[in-house]
PDB file of C-alpha atoms in Angstrom:
ATOM      1  CA  MET A   1      74.123  10.976 -82.277  1.00  0.00           C
ATOM      2  CA  ASN A   2      70.882   9.565 -81.477  1.00  0.00           C
ATOM      3  CA  ILE A   3      67.316  10.686 -83.005  1.00  0.00           C
ATOM      4  CA  PHE A   4      64.177   8.870 -83.187  1.00  0.00           C
ATOM      5  CA  SER A   5      64.134   6.194 -86.178  1.00  0.00           C
ATOM      6  CA  SER A   6      61.748   8.702 -87.666  1.00  0.00           C
ATOM      7  CA  LEU A   7      64.509  10.917 -89.079  1.00  0.00           C
ATOM      8  CA  LEU A   8      65.727   7.942 -90.680  1.00  0.00           C
ATOM      9  CA  SER A   9      62.486   7.862 -92.675  1.00  0.00           C
ATOM     10  CA  GLY A  10      63.346  10.161 -95.539  1.00  0.00           C
ATOM     11  CA  THR A  11      60.815  12.429 -93.927  1.00  0.00           C
ATOM     12  CA  THR A  12      63.762  15.267 -92.142  1.00  0.00           C
ATOM     13  CA  LYS A  13      66.587  16.403 -93.749  1.00  0.00           C
ATOM     14  CA  GLU A  14      70.469  16.711 -92.301  1.00  0.00           C
ATOM     15  CA  PRO A  15      71.061  21.058 -92.879  1.00  0.00           C
ATOM     16  CA  GLN A  16      74.330  20.877 -94.286  1.00  0.00           C
ATOM     17  CA  VAL A  17      72.794  18.122 -97.453  1.00  0.00           C
ATOM     18  CA  LYS A  18      71.069  19.591 -99.377  1.00  0.00           C
ATOM     19  CA  LYS A  19      68.939  16.121-100.410  1.00  0.00           C
ATOM     20  CA  GLN A  20      68.676  13.272 -97.571  1.00  0.00           C
ATOM     21  CA  ARG A  21      68.967  10.042 -99.361  1.00  0.00           C
ATOM     22  CA  ARG A  22      67.434   7.119 -99.191  1.00  0.00           C
ATOM     23  CA  GLY A  23      68.486   3.612 -98.988  1.00  0.00           C
ATOM     24  CA  ILE A  24      71.673   1.934 -97.334  1.00  0.00           C
ATOM     25  CA  GLU A  25      74.833   3.652 -99.486  1.00  0.00           C
ATOM     26  CA  ILE A  26      77.494   1.353 -99.968  1.00  0.00           C
ATOM     27  CA  LYS A  27      80.603   3.501 -99.604  1.00  0.00           C
ATOM     28  CA  SER A  28      83.694   3.838-102.019  1.00  0.00           C
ATOM     29  CA  GLU A  29      87.384   3.722-101.346  1.00  0.00           C
ATOM     30  CA  ARG A  30      87.963   7.206-101.889  1.00  0.00           C
ATOM     31  CA  GLU A  31      84.702   8.160 -99.504  1.00  0.00           C
ATOM     32  CA  ILE A  32      85.983   5.639 -96.988  1.00  0.00           C
ATOM     33  CA  GLU A  33      89.250   7.730 -97.190  1.00  0.00           C
ATOM     34  CA  ILE A  34      87.246  10.768 -96.112  1.00  0.00           C
ATOM     35  CA  MET A  35      85.079   9.476 -93.518  1.00  0.00           C
ATOM     36  CA  ARG A  36      88.605   7.848 -91.918  1.00  0.00           C
ATOM     37  CA  GLN A  37      89.206  12.051 -91.159  1.00  0.00           C
ATOM     38  CA  ALA A  38      85.865  12.924 -90.113  1.00  0.00           C
ATOM     39  CA  ALA A  39      86.687   9.700 -87.771  1.00  0.00           C
ATOM     40  CA  LYS A  40      89.641  10.848 -86.715  1.00  0.00           C
ATOM     41  CA  ILE A  41      88.913  14.153 -86.191  1.00  0.00           C
ATOM     42  CA  VAL A  42      86.571  13.270 -83.795  1.00  0.00           C
ATOM     43  CA  ALA A  43      88.248  10.642 -81.827  1.00  0.00           C
ATOM     44  CA  THR A  44      91.088  12.825 -81.148  1.00  0.00           C
ATOM     45  CA  VAL A  45      88.392  15.104 -79.888  1.00  0.00           C
ATOM     46  CA  LEU A  46      86.920  13.048 -77.220  1.00  0.00           C
ATOM     47  CA  LYS A  47      89.712  12.057 -76.373  1.00  0.00           C
ATOM     48  CA  GLU A  48      91.693  15.179 -75.411  1.00  0.00           C
ATOM     49  CA  ILE A  49      87.506  15.691 -73.391  1.00  0.00           C
ATOM     50  CA  SER A  50      88.001  12.551 -71.550  1.00  0.00           C
ATOM     51  CA  GLU A  51      91.452  13.536 -70.301  1.00  0.00           C
ATOM     52  CA  MET A  52      90.557  17.370 -69.347  1.00  0.00           C
ATOM     53  CA  VAL A  53      87.568  16.550 -67.343  1.00  0.00           C
ATOM     54  CA  LYS A  54      87.187  18.094 -64.023  1.00  0.00           C
ATOM     55  CA  PRO A  55      84.598  18.673 -61.016  1.00  0.00           C
ATOM     56  CA  GLY A  56      83.623  22.614 -61.270  1.00  0.00           C
ATOM     57  CA  MET A  57      84.171  22.711 -65.376  1.00  0.00           C
ATOM     58  CA  THR A  58      80.560  23.314 -66.991  1.00  0.00           C
ATOM     59  CA  THR A  59      79.127  21.258 -70.476  1.00  0.00           C
ATOM     60  CA  ALA A  60      79.485  24.584 -71.910  1.00  0.00           C
ATOM     61  CA  ASP A  61      83.387  24.394 -71.343  1.00  0.00           C
ATOM     62  CA  LEU A  62      83.366  21.478 -73.254  1.00  0.00           C
ATOM     63  CA  ASP A  63      80.967  22.692 -75.874  1.00  0.00           C
ATOM     64  CA  THR A  64      83.093  25.437 -75.828  1.00  0.00           C
ATOM     65  CA  TYR A  65      86.745  23.553 -76.411  1.00  0.00           C
ATOM     66  CA  ALA A  66      85.610  20.993 -79.434  1.00  0.00           C
ATOM     67  CA  GLU A  67      84.463  23.636 -81.744  1.00  0.00           C
ATOM     68  CA  LYS A  68      87.074  25.352 -81.664  1.00  0.00           C
ATOM     69  CA  ARG A  69      89.094  21.709 -81.901  1.00  0.00           C
ATOM     70  CA  ILE A  70      87.074  20.178 -84.958  1.00  0.00           C
ATOM     71  CA  ARG A  71      87.254  23.643 -87.212  1.00  0.00           C
ATOM     72  CA  ALA A  72      90.883  23.468 -86.460  1.00  0.00           C
ATOM     73  CA  MET A  73      91.026  20.423 -87.406  1.00  0.00           C
ATOM     74  CA  GLY A  74      89.463  21.931 -90.670  1.00  0.00           C
ATOM     75  CA  ALA A  75      85.349  20.160 -90.180  1.00  0.00           C
ATOM     76  CA  THR A  76      82.671  21.704 -88.752  1.00  0.00           C
ATOM     77  CA  PRO A  77      80.382  20.086 -86.178  1.00  0.00           C
ATOM     78  CA  SER A  78      77.470  17.336 -87.156  1.00  0.00           C
ATOM     79  CA  PHE A  79      75.306  18.630 -84.674  1.00  0.00           C
ATOM     80  CA  LYS A  80      75.655  22.131 -84.166  1.00  0.00           C
ATOM     81  CA  GLY A  81      71.991  23.542 -86.111  1.00  0.00           C
ATOM     82  CA  TYR A  82      71.068  20.336 -86.446  1.00  0.00           C
ATOM     83  CA  HIS A  83      67.233  20.122 -86.414  1.00  0.00           C
ATOM     84  CA  GLY A  84      67.613  23.251 -84.298  1.00  0.00           C
ATOM     85  CA  PHE A  85      70.424  21.563 -81.303  1.00  0.00           C
ATOM     86  CA  THR A  86      72.337  23.935 -80.301  1.00  0.00           C
ATOM     87  CA  GLY A  87      75.461  22.314 -79.369  1.00  0.00           C
ATOM     88  CA  SER A  88      78.523  20.955 -80.753  1.00  0.00           C
ATOM     89  CA  ILE A  89      78.642  18.380 -78.599  1.00  0.00           C
ATOM     90  CA  CYS A  90      75.571  16.344 -76.623  1.00  0.00           C
ATOM     91  CA  SER A  91      76.447  16.474 -73.293  1.00  0.00           C
ATOM     92  CA  SER A  92      74.088  14.296 -70.866  1.00  0.00           C
ATOM     93  CA  ILE A  93      74.858  13.537 -66.765  1.00  0.00           C
ATOM     94  CA  ASN A  94      73.818  10.783 -64.348  1.00  0.00           C
ATOM     95  CA  ASN A  95      70.388   9.961 -65.394  1.00  0.00           C
ATOM     96  CA  GLU A  96      70.374  12.141 -68.921  1.00  0.00           C
ATOM     97  CA  VAL A  97      70.139   9.486 -71.368  1.00  0.00           C
ATOM     98  CA  VAL A  98      70.867  11.480 -74.882  1.00  0.00           C
ATOM     99  CA  HIS A  99      70.832  14.635 -76.171  1.00  0.00           C
ATOM    100  CA  GLY A 100      71.900  16.823 -72.959  1.00  0.00           C
ATOM    101  CA  ILE A 101      72.395  20.442 -74.212  1.00  0.00           C
ATOM    102  CA  PRO A 102      75.464  21.803 -73.364  1.00  0.00           C
ATOM    103  CA  SER A 103      74.885  25.118 -70.644  1.00  0.00           C
ATOM    104  CA  ARG A 104      76.485  26.942 -68.104  1.00  0.00           C
ATOM    105  CA  LYS A 105      74.191  26.124 -65.336  1.00  0.00           C
ATOM    106  CA  LYS A 106      75.290  22.686 -65.594  1.00  0.00           C
ATOM    107  CA  VAL A 107      78.507  22.604 -63.937  1.00  0.00           C
ATOM    108  CA  ILE A 108      80.365  18.871 -63.716  1.00  0.00           C
ATOM    109  CA  ARG A 109      80.634  17.139 -59.948  1.00  0.00           C
ATOM    110  CA  ALA A 110      82.817  14.795 -59.106  1.00  0.00           C
ATOM    111  CA  GLY A 111      80.966  11.133 -59.191  1.00  0.00           C
ATOM    112  CA  ASP A 112      78.887  12.109 -62.055  1.00  0.00           C
ATOM    113  CA  VAL A 113      78.414   9.777 -65.119  1.00  0.00           C
ATOM    114  CA  LEU A 114      78.926  12.139 -67.949  1.00  0.00           C
ATOM    115  CA  LYS A 115      78.458  10.991 -71.290  1.00  0.00           C
ATOM    116  CA  VAL A 116      79.635  12.956 -74.290  1.00  0.00           C
ATOM    117  CA  ASP A 117      78.935  12.793 -78.114  1.00  0.00           C
ATOM    118  CA  THR A 118      80.254  14.679 -81.242  1.00  0.00           C
ATOM    119  CA  GLY A 119      80.670  14.154 -84.667  1.00  0.00           C
ATOM    120  CA  ALA A 120      82.667  16.136 -87.304  1.00  0.00           C
ATOM    121  CA  TYR A 121      81.331  16.601 -90.848  1.00  0.00           C
ATOM    122  CA  TYR A 122      84.749  16.996 -93.211  1.00  0.00           C
ATOM    123  CA  GLN A 123      84.637  17.031 -96.794  1.00  0.00           C
ATOM    124  CA  GLY A 124      81.143  15.677 -97.130  1.00  0.00           C
ATOM    125  CA  PHE A 125      80.977  12.905 -94.992  1.00  0.00           C
ATOM    126  CA  HIS A 126      80.414  12.767 -90.984  1.00  0.00           C
ATOM    127  CA  GLY A 127      82.153  11.141 -87.960  1.00  0.00           C
ATOM    128  CA  ASP A 128      80.274  10.146 -85.177  1.00  0.00           C
ATOM    129  CA  SER A 129      80.907   8.563 -82.059  1.00  0.00           C
ATOM    130  CA  CYS A 130      79.760   9.035 -77.758  1.00  0.00           C
ATOM    131  CA  ILE A 131      82.065   8.027 -74.643  1.00  0.00           C
ATOM    132  CA  THR A 132      80.966   8.010 -71.022  1.00  0.00           C
ATOM    133  CA  ILE A 133      83.660   9.854 -68.464  1.00  0.00           C
ATOM    134  CA  ALA A 134      83.583   8.819 -65.314  1.00  0.00           C
ATOM    135  CA  VAL A 135      84.400  12.063 -63.289  1.00  0.00           C
ATOM    136  CA  VAL A 136      86.818  11.426 -60.802  1.00  0.00           C
ATOM    137  CA  GLU A 137      84.984   7.978 -58.508  1.00  0.00           C
ATOM    138  CA  VAL A 138      81.802   7.149 -59.081  1.00  0.00           C
ATOM    139  CA  THR A 139      80.246   4.824 -57.240  1.00  0.00           C
ATOM    140  CA  PRO A 140      80.687   0.358 -57.682  1.00  0.00           C
ATOM    141  CA  GLU A 141      77.808   0.638 -59.560  1.00  0.00           C
ATOM    142  CA  SER A 142      77.745   3.525 -61.945  1.00  0.00           C
ATOM    143  CA  ALA A 143      81.527   2.069 -62.441  1.00  0.00           C
ATOM    144  CA  LYS A 144      79.732  -1.236 -63.129  1.00  0.00           C
ATOM    145  CA  LEU A 145      77.406   0.895 -65.470  1.00  0.00           C
ATOM    146  CA  ILE A 146      79.774   2.233 -67.700  1.00  0.00           C
ATOM    147  CA  ARG A 147      81.919  -0.376 -68.154  1.00  0.00           C
ATOM    148  CA  VAL A 148      79.283  -3.147 -69.134  1.00  0.00           C
ATOM    149  CA  ALA A 149      77.926  -0.379 -71.773  1.00  0.00           C
ATOM    150  CA  GLU A 150      81.426  -0.327 -73.147  1.00  0.00           C
ATOM    151  CA  GLU A 151      81.786  -3.954 -73.203  1.00  0.00           C
ATOM    152  CA  ALA A 152      78.333  -3.890 -75.207  1.00  0.00           C
ATOM    153  CA  LEU A 153      79.507  -2.121 -77.264  1.00  0.00           C
ATOM    154  CA  TYR A 154      82.635  -3.971 -78.299  1.00  0.00           C
ATOM    155  CA  LYS A 155      80.156  -7.325 -78.648  1.00  0.00           C
ATOM    156  CA  GLY A 156      78.298  -6.236 -81.040  1.00  0.00           C
ATOM    157  CA  ILE A 157      80.838  -4.569 -83.007  1.00  0.00           C
ATOM    158  CA  GLU A 158      82.699  -7.924 -82.969  1.00  0.00           C
ATOM    159  CA  GLN A 159      79.966  -9.785 -84.515  1.00  0.00           C
ATOM    160  CA  VAL A 160      79.388  -6.983 -87.590  1.00  0.00           C
ATOM    161  CA  ARG A 161      81.392  -8.188 -90.908  1.00  0.00           C
ATOM    162  CA  ALA A 162      80.242  -8.806 -94.745  1.00  0.00           C
ATOM    163  CA  GLY A 163      77.378 -11.399 -94.759  1.00  0.00           C
ATOM    164  CA  ALA A 164      76.413 -10.820 -90.913  1.00  0.00           C
ATOM    165  CA  TYR A 165      73.562  -9.081 -89.961  1.00  0.00           C
ATOM    166  CA  LEU A 166      71.566  -6.266 -87.415  1.00  0.00           C
ATOM    167  CA  LEU A 167      70.322  -8.917 -85.231  1.00  0.00           C
ATOM    168  CA  ASP A 168      73.319 -10.232 -84.614  1.00  0.00           C
ATOM    169  CA  LEU A 169      75.126  -7.765 -83.120  1.00  0.00           C
ATOM    170  CA  ALA A 170      71.645  -6.714 -81.722  1.00  0.00           C
ATOM    171  CA  GLY A 171      71.732  -9.677 -80.319  1.00  0.00           C
ATOM    172  CA  ALA A 172      75.422  -9.673 -78.246  1.00  0.00           C
ATOM    173  CA  ILE A 173      74.589  -6.345 -77.210  1.00  0.00           C
ATOM    174  CA  GLU A 174      71.510  -7.344 -75.949  1.00  0.00           C
ATOM    175  CA  ASP A 175      72.465 -10.595 -73.929  1.00  0.00           C
ATOM    176  CA  HIS A 176      75.988  -8.277 -72.278  1.00  0.00           C
ATOM    177  CA  VAL A 177      73.843  -6.040 -70.921  1.00  0.00           C
ATOM    178  CA  LYS A 178      71.397  -8.217 -69.199  1.00  0.00           C
ATOM    179  CA  SER A 179      73.728 -10.683 -68.168  1.00  0.00           C
ATOM    180  CA  ASN A 180      74.665  -7.722 -66.054  1.00  0.00           C
ATOM    181  CA  GLY A 181      71.357  -6.904 -64.707  1.00  0.00           C
ATOM    182  CA  PHE A 182      70.654  -3.916 -66.975  1.00  0.00           C
ATOM    183  CA  SER A 183      68.705  -2.543 -69.672  1.00  0.00           C
ATOM    184  CA  ILE A 184      68.934  -1.275 -73.358  1.00  0.00           C
ATOM    185  CA  VAL A 185      67.406   1.568 -73.920  1.00  0.00           C
ATOM    186  CA  GLU A 186      65.007   1.049 -77.093  1.00  0.00           C
ATOM    187  CA  GLU A 187      63.569   4.317 -78.128  1.00  0.00           C
ATOM    188  CA  PHE A 188      66.902   5.314 -79.396  1.00  0.00           C
ATOM    189  CA  THR A 189      69.038   3.456 -81.460  1.00  0.00           C
ATOM    190  CA  GLY A 190      72.055   3.481 -84.002  1.00  0.00           C
ATOM    191  CA  HIS A 191      72.250   4.410 -87.371  1.00  0.00           C
ATOM    192  CA  GLY A 192      73.313   4.275 -90.784  1.00  0.00           C
ATOM    193  CA  VAL A 193      75.982   7.285 -90.994  1.00  0.00           C
ATOM    194  CA  GLY A 194      77.923   9.193 -94.086  1.00  0.00           C
ATOM    195  CA  ARG A 195      76.999  12.139 -96.335  1.00  0.00           C
ATOM    196  CA  ASN A 196      73.905  12.082 -93.510  1.00  0.00           C
ATOM    197  CA  LEU A 197      74.488  12.337 -90.252  1.00  0.00           C
ATOM    198  CA  HIS A 198      71.621   9.757 -89.767  1.00  0.00           C
ATOM    199  CA  GLU A 199      70.850   7.383 -92.591  1.00  0.00           C
ATOM    200  CA  GLU A 200      69.236   3.935 -93.131  1.00  0.00           C
ATOM    201  CA  PRO A 201      69.983   1.081 -91.657  1.00  0.00           C
ATOM    202  CA  SER A 202      68.350   1.807 -87.965  1.00  0.00           C
ATOM    203  CA  VAL A 203      71.344  -0.298 -85.354  1.00  0.00           C
ATOM    204  CA  PHE A 204      69.532  -1.825 -82.522  1.00  0.00           C
ATOM    205  CA  ASN A 205      70.519  -3.138 -80.065  1.00  0.00           C
ATOM    206  CA  PHE A 206      67.495  -5.234 -78.726  1.00  0.00           C
ATOM    207  CA  ARG A 207      66.244  -8.371 -80.768  1.00  0.00           C
ATOM    208  CA  THR A 208      63.218  -7.312 -82.689  1.00  0.00           C
ATOM    209  CA  ARG A 209      61.374  -7.850 -85.873  1.00  0.00           C
ATOM    210  CA  GLU A 210      59.793  -4.436 -85.873  1.00  0.00           C
ATOM    211  CA  MET A 211      62.979  -2.879 -88.081  1.00  0.00           C
ATOM    212  CA  PRO A 212      64.551  -4.879 -91.043  1.00  0.00           C
ATOM    213  CA  ASN A 213      67.047  -7.378 -90.026  1.00  0.00           C
ATOM    214  CA  VAL A 214      69.689  -6.261 -92.572  1.00  0.00           C
ATOM    215  CA  LYS A 215      72.065  -8.361 -94.372  1.00  0.00           C
ATOM    216  CA  LEU A 216      75.545  -6.292 -94.296  1.00  0.00           C
ATOM    217  CA  ARG A 217      78.090  -5.794 -96.833  1.00  0.00           C
ATOM    218  CA  SER A 218      81.156  -4.748 -97.318  1.00  0.00           C
ATOM    219  CA  GLY A 219      82.021  -0.920 -97.541  1.00  0.00           C
ATOM    220  CA  MET A 220      78.643   0.157 -94.710  1.00  0.00           C
ATOM    221  CA  THR A 221      79.135   2.362 -92.378  1.00  0.00           C
ATOM    222  CA  LEU A 222      77.584   2.094 -89.240  1.00  0.00           C
ATOM    223  CA  ALA A 223      77.405   4.211 -85.787  1.00  0.00           C
ATOM    224  CA  ILE A 224      76.952   0.972 -83.370  1.00  0.00           C
ATOM    225  CA  GLU A 225      75.446   2.822 -79.993  1.00  0.00           C
ATOM    226  CA  PRO A 226      73.702   1.326 -76.879  1.00  0.00           C
ATOM    227  CA  ILE A 227      72.706   2.788 -74.413  1.00  0.00           C
ATOM    228  CA  VAL A 228      72.454   1.448 -71.069  1.00  0.00           C
ATOM    229  CA  ASN A 229      70.530   1.681 -68.074  1.00  0.00           C
ATOM    230  CA  ALA A 230      70.810   1.091 -64.666  1.00  0.00           C
ATOM    231  CA  GLY A 231      67.002   0.419 -63.974  1.00  0.00           C
ATOM    232  CA  SER A 232      64.572   0.810 -66.505  1.00  0.00           C
ATOM    233  CA  LYS A 233      65.065   0.727 -69.986  1.00  0.00           C
ATOM    234  CA  TYR A 234      61.912   3.337 -70.567  1.00  0.00           C
ATOM    235  CA  THR A 235      62.512   7.429 -71.203  1.00  0.00           C
ATOM    236  CA  ARG A 236      61.319  10.556 -70.891  1.00  0.00           C
ATOM    237  CA  THR A 237      62.021  13.779 -72.563  1.00  0.00           C
ATOM    238  CA  LEU A 238      62.106  17.608 -70.839  1.00  0.00           C
ATOM    239  CA  ALA A 239      60.221  20.501 -71.302  1.00  0.00           C
ATOM    240  CA  ASP A 240      63.511  21.600 -73.582  1.00  0.00           C
ATOM    241  CA  LYS A 241      62.509  18.871 -75.964  1.00  0.00           C
ATOM    242  CA  TRP A 242      66.274  17.083 -76.549  1.00  0.00           C
ATOM    243  CA  THR A 243      66.848  16.206 -73.246  1.00  0.00           C
ATOM    244  CA  ALA A 244      65.844  12.526 -72.739  1.00  0.00           C
ATOM    245  CA  VAL A 245      65.976  11.145 -68.719  1.00  0.00           C
ATOM    246  CA  THR A 246      65.394   7.696 -67.401  1.00  0.00           C
ATOM    247  CA  ILE A 247      61.464   7.123 -66.039  1.00  0.00           C
ATOM    248  CA  ASP A 248      63.130   6.115 -62.695  1.00  0.00           C
ATOM    249  CA  ASN A 249      66.448   8.073 -62.135  1.00  0.00           C
ATOM    250  CA  ALA A 250      68.459   5.294 -62.449  1.00  0.00           C
ATOM    251  CA  MET A 251      72.252   6.678 -63.997  1.00  0.00           C
ATOM    252  CA  SER A 252      72.384   6.064 -67.840  1.00  0.00           C
ATOM    253  CA  ALA A 253      75.119   5.124 -69.934  1.00  0.00           C
ATOM    254  CA  GLN A 254      76.003   5.522 -73.744  1.00  0.00           C
ATOM    255  CA  PHE A 255      79.304   4.066 -76.044  1.00  0.00           C
ATOM    256  CA  GLU A 256      79.266   5.253 -79.819  1.00  0.00           C
ATOM    257  CA  HIS A 257      81.582   4.176 -82.725  1.00  0.00           C
ATOM    258  CA  THR A 258      81.292   4.611 -86.179  1.00  0.00           C
ATOM    259  CA  VAL A 259      82.495   1.052 -87.828  1.00  0.00           C
ATOM    260  CA  LEU A 260      82.796   0.093 -91.378  1.00  0.00           C
ATOM    261  CA  VAL A 261      82.092  -3.471 -92.636  1.00  0.00           C
ATOM    262  CA  THR A 262      84.169  -4.831 -94.400  1.00  0.00           C
ATOM    263  CA  ASP A 263      84.878  -8.285 -96.248  1.00  0.00           C
ATOM    264  CA  THR A 264      86.464 -10.104 -93.094  1.00  0.00           C
ATOM    265  CA  GLY A 265      85.370  -8.355 -90.667  1.00  0.00           C
ATOM    266  CA  TYR A 266      85.018  -4.694 -89.465  1.00  0.00           C
ATOM    267  CA  GLU A 267      87.091  -1.311 -88.720  1.00  0.00           C
ATOM    268  CA  ILE A 268      86.479   0.780 -86.153  1.00  0.00           C
ATOM    269  CA  LEU A 269      86.946   4.160 -87.560  1.00  0.00           C
ATOM    270  CA  THR A 270      86.790   6.560 -84.366  1.00  0.00           C
ATOM    271  CA  ASP A 271      89.022   4.524 -82.714  1.00  0.00           C
ATOM    272  CA  ARG A 272      90.764   6.672 -79.626  1.00  0.00           C
ATOM    273  CA  THR A 273      93.633   4.673 -79.739  1.00  0.00           C
ATOM    274  CA  LYS A 274      95.341   5.922 -82.509  1.00  0.00           C
ATOM    275  CA  VAL A 275      94.816   9.474 -82.315  1.00  0.00           C
TER     276      VAL A 275
END
């Protein structure tokens, strides 16, 4: 789940946590094992949703399913109630970039580019992940957009290891996206994740000197999540104060994984191929 970087400043707090912790947390082996379980729940739900989506369903249908499954696996939805958000998933369609609110009025149609983002809070820790689903058959441009967004995520993840820097993964993501003719949304970033849904550091997807170029350490857990637009990188937020859309009505795609930094590389905690 993307939230403006102001939420990482410690001025707001995640409702399920009594105190927002500052700084970058290094997780212990015990904490990492709990995060593996939280992330596995998220990966399971997203895999199941990807297999069940079909035209005629509503985004509220997906939300109901996600909440039921998360709770059945012993967790609670990370997003529900977060700063007043009403859903257990963010469901964003076509030109909707992030934070789409599930609704019975939002019917999924063939050709849609559907982003589903969800999180699970399990034994004190969160997992967080997002997928983009091509509903039935999408246009060739939309298919390329989805492919490039997912490739960009893995290009960034491949740079992760203890001793690397955030700019290493940000540059890899930006280069892949721009070389394919698309743009990176800069208004929303990835983030640390663990006891809180949003922790430091901000995990940006583009080269910048405006955010700290943090050196990665083993035991850090990051939500890496490039958002890729077919047109302009700029967005605007709708009257519901949550849903962000592309300013030029172009399509948008997003992928996200919760990733553990290790001494030799990384571990994708929300890997859907392992559930």
